[in-house]
Short mmCIF file of C-alpha atoms in Angstrom, two decimals:
data_model
loop_
_atom_site.label_atom_id
_atom_site.label_comp_id
_atom_site.label_asym_id
_atom_site.label_seq_id
_atom_site.Cartn_x
_atom_site.Cartn_y
_atom_site.Cartn_z
CA MET A 177 -73.72 -8.00 -44.87
CA PHE A 178 -70.07 -6.92 -43.95
CA GLU A 179 -70.19 -6.68 -40.15
CA GLN A 180 -69.51 -10.35 -39.42
CA PRO A 181 -65.87 -10.31 -40.30
CA PHE A 182 -64.97 -7.77 -37.90
CA LEU A 183 -66.89 -9.02 -35.05
CA ASN A 184 -64.45 -11.81 -33.73
CA CYS A 185 -61.43 -9.56 -34.06
CA ALA A 186 -62.82 -6.71 -32.15
CA MET A 187 -64.16 -8.65 -29.19
CA LEU A 188 -61.45 -7.77 -26.72
CA PHE A 189 -61.77 -4.09 -27.46
CA VAL A 190 -65.49 -4.21 -27.19
CA VAL A 191 -65.38 -5.91 -23.76
CA VAL A 192 -63.08 -3.12 -22.39
CA VAL A 193 -65.45 -0.31 -23.16
CA ILE A 194 -68.73 -2.06 -22.57
CA LEU A 195 -68.06 -2.32 -18.84
CA THR A 196 -67.93 1.44 -18.68
CA LEU A 197 -70.50 2.44 -21.35
CA ILE A 198 -73.33 0.04 -20.74
CA VAL A 199 -74.67 1.89 -17.64
CA MET A 200 -74.48 5.19 -19.66
CA LYS A 201 -76.66 4.03 -22.40
CA PRO A 202 -80.33 4.91 -21.68
CA ARG A 203 -82.70 2.10 -22.09
CA ARG A 204 -85.25 2.11 -24.81
CA SER A 205 -87.60 -0.62 -23.42
CA LEU A 206 -90.31 -2.40 -25.33
CA ARG A 207 -91.03 -4.36 -22.29
CA HIS A 208 -94.74 -4.44 -22.74
CA ILE A 209 -94.54 -6.10 -26.16
CA PRO A 210 -94.83 -9.74 -25.89
CA GLY A 211 -91.85 -12.05 -26.54
CA PRO A 212 -89.87 -15.21 -25.65
CA PRO A 213 -88.41 -15.34 -22.06
CA SER A 214 -84.56 -14.62 -22.02
CA SER A 215 -82.63 -17.08 -20.20
CA SER A 216 -79.48 -15.01 -20.02
CA TRP A 217 -78.64 -11.27 -19.45
CA LEU A 218 -75.52 -11.56 -21.40
CA PHE A 219 -76.81 -13.22 -24.61
CA GLY A 220 -80.52 -12.52 -24.30
CA ASN A 221 -82.29 -14.62 -27.05
CA MET A 222 -79.69 -14.23 -29.44
CA ILE A 223 -77.99 -17.59 -29.21
CA GLU A 224 -81.50 -19.24 -29.76
CA LEU A 225 -82.00 -17.06 -32.72
CA LEU A 226 -78.56 -17.28 -34.42
CA LEU A 227 -77.13 -20.56 -33.24
CA PRO A 228 -79.94 -23.15 -33.24
CA HIS A 229 -79.23 -26.59 -34.69
CA GLN A 230 -81.39 -25.63 -37.60
CA TYR A 231 -81.79 -22.04 -38.58
CA GLY A 232 -85.33 -20.87 -37.83
CA ASP A 233 -86.20 -23.62 -35.22
CA ASN A 234 -86.91 -20.81 -32.74
CA GLU A 235 -87.71 -17.88 -34.83
CA PHE A 236 -90.40 -19.58 -36.74
CA SER A 237 -91.77 -21.03 -33.53
CA TRP A 238 -91.80 -17.39 -31.91
CA GLN A 239 -93.59 -16.09 -34.91
CA ASP A 240 -96.26 -18.65 -34.58
CA THR A 241 -96.65 -18.04 -30.68
CA TYR A 242 -96.38 -14.15 -30.65
CA GLY A 243 -97.27 -13.02 -34.17
CA PRO A 244 -95.25 -11.08 -36.80
CA VAL A 245 -94.34 -8.42 -34.46
CA TYR A 246 -92.53 -9.28 -30.96
CA ARG A 247 -89.91 -8.29 -28.73
CA ILE A 248 -86.85 -10.24 -28.09
CA LYS A 249 -83.58 -9.72 -25.86
CA GLY A 250 -80.39 -8.87 -27.18
CA CYS A 251 -77.09 -8.89 -25.45
CA PHE A 252 -76.62 -7.05 -22.28
CA GLY A 253 -80.55 -6.90 -21.78
CA GLU A 254 -81.25 -4.74 -24.81
CA ASP A 255 -84.55 -4.84 -26.29
CA ARG A 256 -84.92 -5.59 -29.98
CA LEU A 257 -88.00 -5.69 -32.09
CA MET A 258 -88.54 -8.50 -34.52
CA VAL A 259 -90.86 -7.45 -37.50
CA SER A 260 -92.19 -9.58 -40.25
CA ASP A 261 -95.62 -7.89 -40.51
CA PRO A 262 -95.71 -6.61 -44.18
CA CYS A 263 -97.35 -3.22 -42.93
CA THR A 264 -94.69 -2.61 -40.25
CA LEU A 265 -91.87 -3.82 -42.60
CA LYS A 266 -92.92 -1.18 -45.28
CA HIS A 267 -92.36 1.48 -42.67
CA VAL A 268 -89.00 -0.08 -41.56
CA LEU A 269 -87.88 -0.23 -45.21
CA ASN A 270 -87.91 3.61 -45.33
CA ASP A 271 -84.20 4.47 -44.98
CA THR A 272 -84.76 8.07 -44.02
CA ILE A 273 -86.23 6.70 -40.93
CA PHE A 274 -84.41 3.48 -40.27
CA ALA A 275 -80.74 3.11 -41.09
CA ARG A 276 -77.66 0.96 -40.26
CA SER A 277 -76.05 1.63 -37.15
CA PRO A 278 -73.07 3.93 -37.18
CA GLN A 279 -70.90 0.99 -35.97
CA GLN A 280 -72.24 -1.07 -39.08
CA GLN A 281 -71.55 1.94 -41.45
CA GLN A 282 -67.81 2.08 -39.95
CA ILE A 283 -67.37 -1.51 -41.22
CA VAL A 284 -68.97 -0.99 -44.70
CA ARG A 285 -66.53 2.23 -44.85
CA MET A 286 -63.62 0.21 -44.09
CA LEU A 287 -64.34 -2.68 -46.42
CA ILE A 288 -65.56 -0.68 -49.51
CA GLY A 289 -65.69 3.12 -48.98
CA GLU A 290 -67.83 5.97 -48.26
CA GLN A 291 -69.49 6.18 -51.79
CA SER A 292 -70.62 2.63 -52.00
CA LEU A 293 -74.26 2.19 -52.67
CA LEU A 294 -74.32 0.26 -49.26
CA TYR A 295 -73.03 3.29 -47.41
CA VAL A 296 -74.84 6.36 -48.82
CA HIS A 297 -78.29 7.17 -48.21
CA GLY A 298 -80.69 10.00 -48.93
CA SER A 299 -80.36 12.02 -52.06
CA ASP A 300 -77.14 10.46 -52.87
CA HIS A 301 -78.53 7.05 -52.73
CA ARG A 302 -81.38 7.91 -54.84
CA ARG A 303 -79.19 9.59 -57.51
CA MET A 304 -76.81 6.65 -57.72
CA ARG A 305 -79.50 4.09 -57.74
CA ALA A 306 -81.31 5.87 -60.69
CA VAL A 307 -77.86 5.86 -62.70
CA MET A 308 -77.29 2.15 -61.87
CA THR A 309 -80.85 0.60 -62.39
CA PRO A 310 -80.91 0.83 -66.21
CA ALA A 311 -77.77 -1.32 -66.46
CA PHE A 312 -79.56 -4.05 -64.75
CA SER A 313 -82.71 -3.88 -66.81
CA ALA A 314 -84.11 -6.78 -68.78
CA SER A 315 -82.90 -5.26 -72.11
CA HIS A 316 -79.34 -5.55 -70.88
CA VAL A 317 -79.73 -8.86 -68.91
CA ARG A 318 -81.33 -10.82 -71.74
CA ALA A 319 -78.06 -10.84 -73.76
CA LEU A 320 -76.31 -12.91 -71.04
CA PRO A 321 -77.46 -16.26 -71.05
CA PRO A 322 -74.90 -17.65 -73.56
CA LEU A 323 -72.19 -16.27 -71.28
CA PHE A 324 -73.76 -17.99 -68.29
CA ARG A 325 -74.16 -21.22 -70.21
CA ARG A 326 -70.47 -21.24 -70.95
CA ILE A 327 -69.49 -20.79 -67.49
CA ALA A 328 -72.08 -23.56 -66.34
CA GLN A 329 -70.25 -25.88 -68.94
CA ASN A 330 -67.06 -25.36 -67.28
CA VAL A 331 -68.61 -26.50 -64.00
CA VAL A 332 -70.16 -29.47 -65.83
CA GLN A 333 -66.65 -30.48 -67.14
CA ARG A 334 -65.16 -30.06 -63.88
CA TRP A 335 -67.62 -32.47 -62.16
CA ARG A 336 -67.16 -35.06 -64.99
CA VAL A 337 -63.58 -34.97 -64.15
CA GLU A 338 -64.05 -35.52 -60.65
CA GLY A 339 -65.94 -38.72 -61.39
CA ALA A 340 -69.77 -37.92 -62.19
CA SER A 341 -69.33 -39.94 -65.37
CA GLU A 342 -68.67 -43.15 -63.38
CA SER A 343 -71.51 -45.66 -63.28
CA SER A 344 -71.93 -44.90 -59.55
CA GLY A 345 -71.58 -41.27 -59.80
CA VAL A 346 -69.39 -39.32 -57.34
CA VAL A 347 -69.84 -37.59 -53.97
CA THR A 348 -68.51 -34.17 -54.04
CA ASP A 349 -68.83 -30.90 -52.39
CA VAL A 350 -70.68 -28.70 -54.85
CA TYR A 351 -70.39 -25.65 -52.80
CA PRO A 352 -67.08 -24.21 -53.90
CA ALA A 353 -67.75 -24.81 -57.51
CA ILE A 354 -71.25 -23.10 -57.41
CA HIS A 355 -69.73 -20.06 -55.68
CA ASN A 356 -66.88 -20.03 -58.18
CA ALA A 357 -69.42 -20.08 -61.10
CA THR A 358 -71.44 -17.17 -59.52
CA LEU A 359 -68.44 -15.11 -58.97
CA ASN A 360 -67.54 -15.85 -62.76
CA ASN A 361 -70.98 -14.77 -63.94
CA ILE A 362 -70.56 -11.53 -61.93
CA CYS A 363 -66.97 -10.93 -63.14
CA GLU A 364 -67.85 -11.43 -66.77
CA GLY A 365 -71.42 -10.45 -66.99
CA ILE A 366 -71.22 -7.38 -65.00
CA MET A 367 -67.58 -6.25 -65.04
CA GLY A 368 -66.49 -7.70 -68.26
CA PHE A 369 -63.34 -9.61 -67.28
CA GLN A 370 -62.81 -13.37 -66.70
CA PHE A 371 -62.07 -14.60 -63.25
CA ASN A 372 -59.35 -17.09 -62.81
CA ALA A 373 -58.24 -18.35 -59.37
CA ASP A 374 -55.14 -19.72 -60.62
CA GLN A 375 -53.93 -16.45 -62.39
CA ASP A 376 -51.74 -13.87 -60.67
CA THR A 377 -53.43 -10.87 -62.45
CA GLY A 378 -54.95 -7.95 -60.28
CA LYS A 379 -58.40 -8.84 -61.43
CA SER A 380 -58.21 -12.45 -60.43
CA GLU A 381 -56.65 -11.36 -57.27
CA LEU A 382 -59.46 -9.37 -56.40
CA GLY A 383 -61.73 -12.20 -57.01
CA ARG A 384 -59.68 -14.38 -54.49
CA SER A 385 -59.86 -11.58 -51.96
CA ILE A 386 -63.63 -11.56 -52.42
CA GLN A 387 -63.87 -15.21 -51.83
CA ASN A 388 -61.66 -14.59 -48.69
CA ILE A 389 -63.99 -12.10 -47.34
CA VAL A 390 -66.99 -14.23 -47.90
CA ALA A 391 -65.25 -17.34 -46.12
CA ILE A 392 -64.52 -15.19 -43.22
CA SER A 393 -68.07 -13.98 -42.91
CA SER A 394 -69.56 -17.46 -43.17
CA THR A 395 -68.90 -18.18 -39.49
CA ARG A 396 -70.88 -17.24 -36.37
CA SER A 397 -70.03 -18.04 -32.92
CA LYS A 398 -71.05 -17.11 -29.24
CA LEU A 399 -68.16 -14.78 -29.18
CA SER A 400 -69.00 -13.15 -32.39
CA ILE A 401 -72.59 -12.65 -31.17
CA LEU A 402 -71.49 -10.81 -27.94
CA ALA A 403 -69.15 -8.67 -29.87
CA GLU A 404 -71.96 -7.65 -32.39
CA GLY A 405 -74.17 -6.95 -29.49
CA GLY A 406 -71.46 -4.86 -27.78
CA LEU A 407 -70.65 -2.81 -30.83
CA LEU A 408 -74.18 -0.92 -30.38
CA TYR A 409 -72.73 0.47 -27.20
CA VAL A 410 -69.30 1.74 -28.67
CA PRO A 411 -69.27 5.22 -29.98
CA PRO A 412 -68.06 5.58 -33.61
CA VAL A 413 -64.87 7.44 -32.49
CA LEU A 414 -63.96 4.45 -30.40
CA LEU A 415 -64.72 2.08 -33.05
CA LYS A 416 -62.31 3.78 -35.56
CA LEU A 417 -59.62 2.92 -32.95
CA ALA A 418 -60.56 -0.69 -33.01
CA LEU A 419 -60.47 -0.74 -36.73
CA HIS A 420 -56.54 -0.39 -36.53
CA LEU A 421 -56.28 -3.71 -34.48
CA PRO A 422 -53.56 -5.91 -36.14
CA THR A 423 -55.74 -8.89 -36.98
CA ARG A 424 -56.25 -11.28 -39.63
CA ALA A 425 -59.72 -10.27 -40.34
CA LEU A 426 -59.09 -6.52 -40.25
CA ARG A 427 -55.94 -7.08 -42.58
CA ALA A 428 -58.17 -8.81 -45.03
CA LEU A 429 -60.79 -5.93 -44.99
CA HIS A 430 -58.14 -3.38 -45.47
CA ARG A 431 -56.26 -5.31 -48.28
CA ASN A 432 -59.78 -6.03 -50.03
CA ARG A 433 -60.48 -2.18 -50.16
CA VAL A 434 -57.03 -1.17 -51.51
CA LEU A 435 -57.00 -4.07 -54.06
CA GLY A 436 -60.69 -3.35 -54.81
CA ASN A 437 -60.05 0.38 -55.64
CA ARG A 438 -56.91 -0.39 -57.68
CA VAL A 439 -58.64 -3.01 -60.01
CA SER A 440 -61.68 -1.19 -60.00
CA GLU A 441 -60.05 2.10 -61.04
CA GLN A 442 -58.39 0.20 -63.87
CA LEU A 443 -61.62 -1.34 -65.02
CA ILE A 444 -63.52 2.11 -65.20
CA LYS A 445 -60.51 3.63 -66.89
CA GLU A 446 -60.57 0.78 -69.66
CA LYS A 447 -64.59 1.25 -70.05
CA TYR A 448 -64.20 5.21 -70.69
CA GLU A 449 -61.25 4.65 -73.02
CA ALA A 450 -63.05 2.26 -75.24
CA MET A 451 -66.20 4.64 -75.25
CA LYS A 452 -63.95 7.52 -76.39
CA LEU A 453 -62.37 5.32 -79.03
CA GLY A 454 -65.59 4.28 -80.29
CA VAL A 455 -64.81 0.60 -79.75
CA GLU A 456 -67.97 -1.66 -80.34
CA SER A 457 -69.73 -1.93 -76.91
CA GLU A 458 -69.33 -4.98 -74.78
CA LYS A 459 -72.41 -6.69 -73.35
CA ASP A 460 -71.29 -6.42 -69.86
CA LEU A 461 -73.34 -4.37 -67.66
CA LEU A 462 -70.63 -2.13 -66.23
CA THR A 463 -70.14 -0.69 -70.02
CA ALA A 464 -73.67 -0.08 -69.99
CA LEU A 465 -73.33 1.72 -66.82
CA VAL A 466 -70.26 3.87 -67.92
CA ASN A 467 -71.99 4.69 -71.09
CA ALA A 468 -75.38 5.79 -69.60
CA ASN A 469 -73.58 7.82 -66.84
CA ALA A 470 -71.41 9.57 -69.41
CA ALA A 471 -74.66 10.28 -71.65
CA ASN A 472 -76.54 12.01 -68.90
CA LYS A 473 -76.60 15.67 -69.72
CA ASP A 474 -77.19 16.92 -66.30
CA GLU A 475 -73.81 16.63 -64.38
CA ARG A 476 -75.56 16.76 -60.95
CA GLN A 477 -77.20 13.40 -61.66
CA ARG A 478 -74.14 11.63 -62.87
CA MET A 479 -71.93 9.47 -60.53
CA THR A 480 -68.43 10.39 -59.99
CA GLU A 481 -65.57 8.29 -60.92
CA GLN A 482 -64.89 7.27 -57.28
CA GLU A 483 -68.56 6.41 -56.78
CA MET A 484 -68.32 4.09 -59.97
CA ILE A 485 -65.25 2.56 -58.73
CA GLU A 486 -66.64 1.69 -55.24
CA GLN A 487 -69.77 -0.13 -56.77
CA ILE A 488 -67.54 -2.88 -58.34
CA PRO A 489 -66.49 -4.66 -55.02
CA THR A 490 -69.89 -3.94 -53.50
CA ILE A 491 -71.53 -5.95 -56.36
CA MET A 492 -68.99 -8.74 -56.34
CA ILE A 493 -69.36 -9.36 -52.63
CA SER A 494 -73.04 -9.15 -52.20
CA GLY A 495 -73.93 -10.83 -55.47
CA GLN A 496 -71.59 -13.63 -55.18
CA ASP A 497 -72.60 -14.80 -51.67
CA THR A 498 -76.33 -14.68 -51.88
CA THR A 499 -76.66 -16.04 -55.29
CA GLY A 500 -74.06 -18.77 -54.54
CA ASN A 501 -75.93 -19.80 -51.55
CA THR A 502 -79.30 -19.85 -53.32
CA LEU A 503 -78.09 -22.13 -56.02
CA SER A 504 -76.67 -24.46 -53.35
CA TRP A 505 -80.04 -24.72 -51.78
CA CYS A 506 -81.67 -25.53 -55.11
CA LEU A 507 -79.23 -28.51 -55.52
CA TYR A 508 -80.15 -29.46 -51.88
CA GLN A 509 -83.78 -29.40 -52.54
CA PHE A 510 -83.21 -31.39 -55.84
CA ALA A 511 -81.60 -34.21 -53.85
CA GLN A 512 -84.42 -34.06 -51.31
CA ASN A 513 -87.19 -33.90 -54.10
CA PRO A 514 -86.09 -36.22 -56.94
CA ASP A 515 -89.78 -35.88 -58.49
CA TRP A 516 -89.20 -32.11 -58.70
CA GLN A 517 -85.82 -32.67 -60.22
CA GLU A 518 -87.13 -34.81 -62.89
CA LYS A 519 -90.02 -32.66 -63.85
CA ILE A 520 -87.77 -29.48 -64.34
CA ARG A 521 -85.32 -31.57 -66.38
CA ARG A 522 -87.97 -32.86 -68.68
CA GLU A 523 -89.41 -29.20 -69.06
CA VAL A 524 -85.84 -27.69 -69.85
CA LEU A 525 -85.12 -30.77 -72.27
CA THR A 526 -88.45 -30.04 -74.06
CA MET A 527 -87.88 -26.30 -74.18
CA LYS A 528 -84.46 -27.09 -75.77
CA GLU A 529 -85.56 -29.53 -78.33
CA ASN A 530 -81.90 -30.64 -78.80
CA PRO A 531 -78.91 -30.75 -76.30
CA ASP A 532 -76.89 -28.03 -78.17
CA ARG A 533 -79.69 -25.46 -78.34
CA GLU A 534 -78.93 -22.41 -76.27
CA LEU A 535 -81.98 -21.17 -74.01
CA THR A 536 -82.74 -17.64 -74.64
CA TYR A 537 -83.91 -14.95 -71.94
CA SER A 538 -87.45 -15.52 -73.25
CA ASP A 539 -87.17 -19.27 -73.21
CA LEU A 540 -86.15 -19.03 -69.45
CA GLU A 541 -89.24 -17.02 -68.71
CA LYS A 542 -91.39 -19.61 -70.07
CA LEU A 543 -90.14 -22.40 -67.89
CA THR A 544 -93.17 -22.52 -65.57
CA LEU A 545 -91.87 -25.27 -63.31
CA MET A 546 -88.50 -24.19 -62.99
CA ASN A 547 -89.52 -20.53 -62.19
CA ALA A 548 -91.95 -21.86 -59.56
CA TYR A 549 -89.15 -23.98 -58.15
CA ILE A 550 -86.90 -21.03 -57.70
CA LYS A 551 -89.56 -18.85 -56.30
CA GLU A 552 -89.99 -21.60 -53.51
CA ILE A 553 -86.14 -21.77 -52.96
CA LEU A 554 -86.11 -18.09 -52.47
CA ARG A 555 -89.12 -18.03 -50.18
CA PHE A 556 -88.06 -21.17 -48.10
CA HIS A 557 -84.28 -20.43 -47.92
CA SER A 558 -84.17 -16.70 -47.94
CA GLY A 559 -80.64 -15.55 -48.68
CA LEU A 560 -80.45 -12.80 -46.05
CA PRO A 561 -82.62 -13.91 -43.33
CA MET A 562 -82.77 -10.92 -41.42
CA SER A 563 -81.46 -7.15 -41.33
CA GLU A 564 -80.94 -4.88 -38.40
CA ARG A 565 -82.00 -1.20 -38.61
CA ILE A 566 -81.76 1.55 -36.04
CA ALA A 567 -84.34 4.22 -35.72
CA THR A 568 -82.81 7.54 -36.64
CA CYS A 569 -85.70 9.38 -35.05
CA ASP A 570 -88.75 8.85 -32.93
CA THR A 571 -91.41 7.38 -35.02
CA ILE A 572 -94.57 5.16 -34.87
CA LEU A 573 -94.67 1.74 -36.41
CA PRO A 574 -98.01 0.73 -37.74
CA LEU A 575 -99.44 -2.85 -37.45
CA SER A 576 -101.57 -4.85 -39.93
CA ARG A 577 -103.40 -6.42 -37.02
CA PRO A 578 -103.64 -5.34 -33.37
CA ILE A 579 -101.48 -6.92 -30.67
CA THR A 580 -102.16 -7.47 -27.03
CA THR A 581 -99.31 -6.10 -24.84
CA ILE A 582 -98.29 -7.87 -21.67
CA LYS A 583 -100.30 -5.40 -19.75
CA GLY A 584 -103.42 -6.54 -21.47
CA GLU A 585 -103.65 -3.47 -23.72
CA VAL A 586 -104.74 -3.96 -27.46
CA VAL A 587 -102.55 -1.63 -29.61
CA THR A 588 -102.41 -0.89 -33.31
CA GLU A 589 -99.26 0.77 -33.53
CA ILE A 590 -95.84 0.85 -31.41
CA PRO A 591 -93.97 3.97 -30.82
CA ILE A 592 -90.24 3.78 -31.36
CA LYS A 593 -87.57 5.92 -29.88
CA LYS A 594 -84.49 7.12 -31.65
CA GLY A 595 -81.79 4.59 -31.48
CA GLN A 596 -84.01 1.63 -31.04
CA SER A 597 -82.87 -1.54 -32.66
CA VAL A 598 -85.47 -3.23 -35.23
CA ILE A 599 -84.86 -6.39 -37.20
CA SER A 600 -86.62 -6.90 -40.41
CA ALA A 601 -87.16 -10.63 -40.24
CA THR A 602 -87.14 -11.58 -43.93
CA SER A 603 -87.26 -15.35 -43.47
CA SER A 604 -90.02 -15.00 -41.16
CA TYR A 605 -92.04 -12.73 -43.40
CA ASN A 606 -91.52 -15.50 -46.14
CA ARG A 607 -93.06 -17.91 -43.86
CA LEU A 608 -96.21 -15.99 -42.80
CA LYS A 609 -99.22 -18.14 -42.95
CA SER A 610 -101.42 -15.08 -43.59
CA ILE A 611 -99.70 -14.66 -46.84
CA TRP A 612 -98.26 -17.99 -47.97
CA GLY A 613 -101.04 -20.36 -46.69
CA GLY A 614 -101.23 -22.81 -43.73
CA ASP A 615 -98.43 -24.81 -45.08
CA ALA A 616 -96.00 -21.89 -45.26
CA ASP A 617 -93.43 -24.22 -43.19
CA VAL A 618 -93.34 -26.84 -45.96
CA PHE A 619 -91.21 -26.73 -48.99
CA ARG A 620 -94.04 -26.88 -51.79
CA PRO A 621 -93.16 -25.36 -55.11
CA GLU A 622 -96.66 -26.19 -56.35
CA ARG A 623 -98.12 -23.21 -54.40
CA TRP A 624 -96.76 -20.92 -57.16
CA LEU A 625 -98.74 -22.74 -59.71
CA GLU A 626 -101.77 -21.96 -57.78
CA GLU A 627 -103.50 -18.69 -56.82
CA LEU A 628 -101.49 -17.38 -53.97
CA PRO A 629 -103.04 -15.41 -51.20
CA LYS A 630 -103.02 -11.69 -51.73
CA GLY A 631 -100.45 -9.40 -49.82
CA GLN A 632 -98.56 -6.26 -49.90
CA ALA A 633 -95.99 -6.29 -52.50
CA LEU A 634 -92.63 -5.62 -50.71
CA GLY A 635 -89.99 -7.05 -52.58
CA PRO A 636 -89.14 -6.51 -56.38
CA TYR A 637 -89.78 -10.27 -57.18
CA ALA A 638 -92.82 -12.45 -56.68
CA ASN A 639 -93.96 -10.46 -53.39
CA LEU A 640 -90.80 -12.07 -51.70
CA MET A 641 -88.47 -10.27 -49.33
CA SER A 642 -85.55 -12.42 -50.41
CA PHE A 643 -84.07 -9.42 -52.50
CA PHE A 644 -85.03 -7.29 -49.70
CA GLY A 645 -87.34 -4.40 -50.56
CA GLY A 646 -88.04 -0.57 -50.63
CA GLN A 647 -85.39 1.88 -51.52
CA ARG A 648 -82.87 -0.95 -50.62
CA ALA A 649 -84.18 -3.77 -52.69
CA CYS A 650 -81.25 -5.53 -54.62
CA ILE A 651 -80.59 -3.79 -57.65
CA GLY A 652 -79.12 -6.93 -59.38
CA TRP A 653 -82.25 -9.24 -58.66
CA ARG A 654 -83.01 -9.96 -62.42
CA PHE A 655 -79.28 -10.64 -63.06
CA ALA A 656 -79.08 -13.06 -60.24
CA LEU A 657 -82.36 -14.78 -61.29
CA THR A 658 -81.27 -15.22 -64.82
CA SER A 659 -77.78 -16.77 -63.70
CA MET A 660 -79.50 -19.28 -61.49
CA GLN A 661 -82.05 -20.26 -64.49
CA VAL A 662 -79.28 -20.93 -66.82
CA LEU A 663 -76.84 -22.59 -64.47
CA LEU A 664 -79.58 -24.92 -63.22
CA ALA A 665 -80.86 -25.80 -66.63
CA GLU A 666 -77.36 -26.82 -67.69
CA PHE A 667 -76.79 -28.84 -64.56
CA LEU A 668 -80.07 -30.88 -64.94
CA CYS A 669 -79.45 -31.62 -68.45
CA ASN A 670 -76.13 -33.29 -67.41
CA PHE A 671 -76.66 -34.81 -64.10
CA THR A 672 -78.83 -36.17 -61.52
CA PHE A 673 -78.49 -35.11 -57.80
CA SER A 674 -79.07 -37.27 -54.58
CA PHE A 675 -77.81 -37.42 -51.05
CA PRO A 676 -75.33 -40.01 -50.08
CA PRO A 677 -76.09 -42.19 -46.98
CA ASN A 678 -75.64 -40.64 -43.55
CA ASN A 679 -75.28 -37.16 -44.93
CA GLU A 680 -76.73 -34.33 -42.78
CA VAL A 681 -76.71 -30.83 -44.09
CA ARG A 682 -78.43 -28.01 -42.15
CA ALA A 683 -79.05 -24.44 -42.59
CA ALA A 684 -77.08 -22.03 -40.60
CA VAL A 685 -77.02 -18.20 -40.50
CA ALA A 686 -73.76 -16.13 -40.58
CA VAL A 687 -74.77 -13.06 -42.51
CA THR A 688 -76.53 -14.96 -45.34
CA LEU A 689 -78.16 -18.52 -45.14
CA ILE A 690 -75.58 -21.17 -45.81
CA PRO A 691 -75.63 -24.88 -45.96
CA VAL A 692 -73.43 -26.39 -43.23
CA THR A 693 -72.19 -30.12 -42.98
CA ASN A 694 -71.88 -32.46 -40.05
CA GLU A 695 -68.67 -30.85 -39.19
CA GLY A 696 -70.02 -27.54 -38.90
CA VAL A 697 -68.49 -25.96 -42.01
CA PRO A 698 -70.03 -24.48 -45.00
CA GLY A 699 -70.52 -27.02 -47.60
CA LEU A 700 -72.92 -29.15 -49.63
CA PRO A 701 -71.81 -32.86 -50.18
CA ILE A 702 -74.19 -34.43 -53.00
CA CYS A 703 -73.84 -37.57 -55.08
CA ILE A 704 -73.80 -36.42 -58.75
CA LYS A 705 -74.09 -38.80 -61.54
CA SER A 706 -74.17 -37.99 -65.41
CA LEU A 707 -77.25 -38.76 -67.15
CA GLU A 708 -77.28 -41.94 -69.17
#
């Protein structure tokens, strides 16, 4: 998710090298695969894909027309393959065959380092994931709802102060408060420290830096699309030179890495010292991770201290952005669907029995309507709409169903050359009518209370691709889900949500799927009113 901040600032450098390199890069054509026509050699189909008025206007229409595997044109006439076919996706999710491009890896390296779970692959990735996975298990996450509720109550109090207790309620942009809450959940629930934007401590400074990175990555323009397409033509050695350009975005990336390493090193040191002194274990997941890593008798299977350090900013950045946006879409759909808002409110209040009772992890699992609603949000508003991968070797992509090429040939597989760009279309997969039914383009939580069509299980939760899948599936999906459940329950027990008049909020994709206001900036103005 980290390439976006770099794109605008590297544009000038890219243009210089593109003109000399573009004719040197061999074509890896998919020209016989059907797909939408391109109106521009410069931009291909990327403007229609990434900058429609409402995200998905073109992408979902293309899928209806051409099926779950089709060709689009990238910038500078490059062929790209859009994939939402579950059989094909399963192959693309194999990170030994498809990986981030070297250019994307350089940006991850600059932002976090070379030992982040997002950067490493192969045996190192498997080893680190094996160490980290138990810390995010249900046995550890089930202790966190009281912490999440306290953070949710802080948001409730903030909205009351802003005017939600007035008889007419108050129109406020809930987007910043929700993202602050999700960052706090991560800081306290995973790292074991409180984030306060008004404090000058190193830990809070890191939180502000993370917020700045997320803000920079929440924009996309024609210029950034052109730069993104151009990066594929730039050799990594030249890209390293571009990473030293004195721009605001690059300074932010560099500062975040230095700060992240310093604060993370301090956190890891504190956890190890507490463990050696026999201090009673905290409930945060980082403590569980440190203890489990130290207890591993096989040193070859442990994570090094630097590897542990680099996971902290990785988790903070990736978790805060996607969870915050998903929660925002939950409130958006509450405003759109007051009947579902009321149904879930009644369900939560019935489960609580009295307003002061805290919902346990087991209680949250039993909230049938809320969980159906969250699943539909994850399906309909996929947090990471797409992810680009590059073939690391020549391979064959299998298809669930045959497709007919432009030449009239019926094929059941597509040969892919090393270096070919393939886009895992997560949002499109979540809209496949063959899996989700003929009304897949309709927001309808009831579908999760019915028997769903059978499909290949790709993601870790509810057969959805919203937490990605395969070896790169989101390791913190259970943490994110529990965080959302607690926050939504607390919000519904205190407020009603509705849209003010003449308020248009639309979906836009930068790296993640974000709500955008009439002014074209990330935000979600909603009328909040306290329950009587």
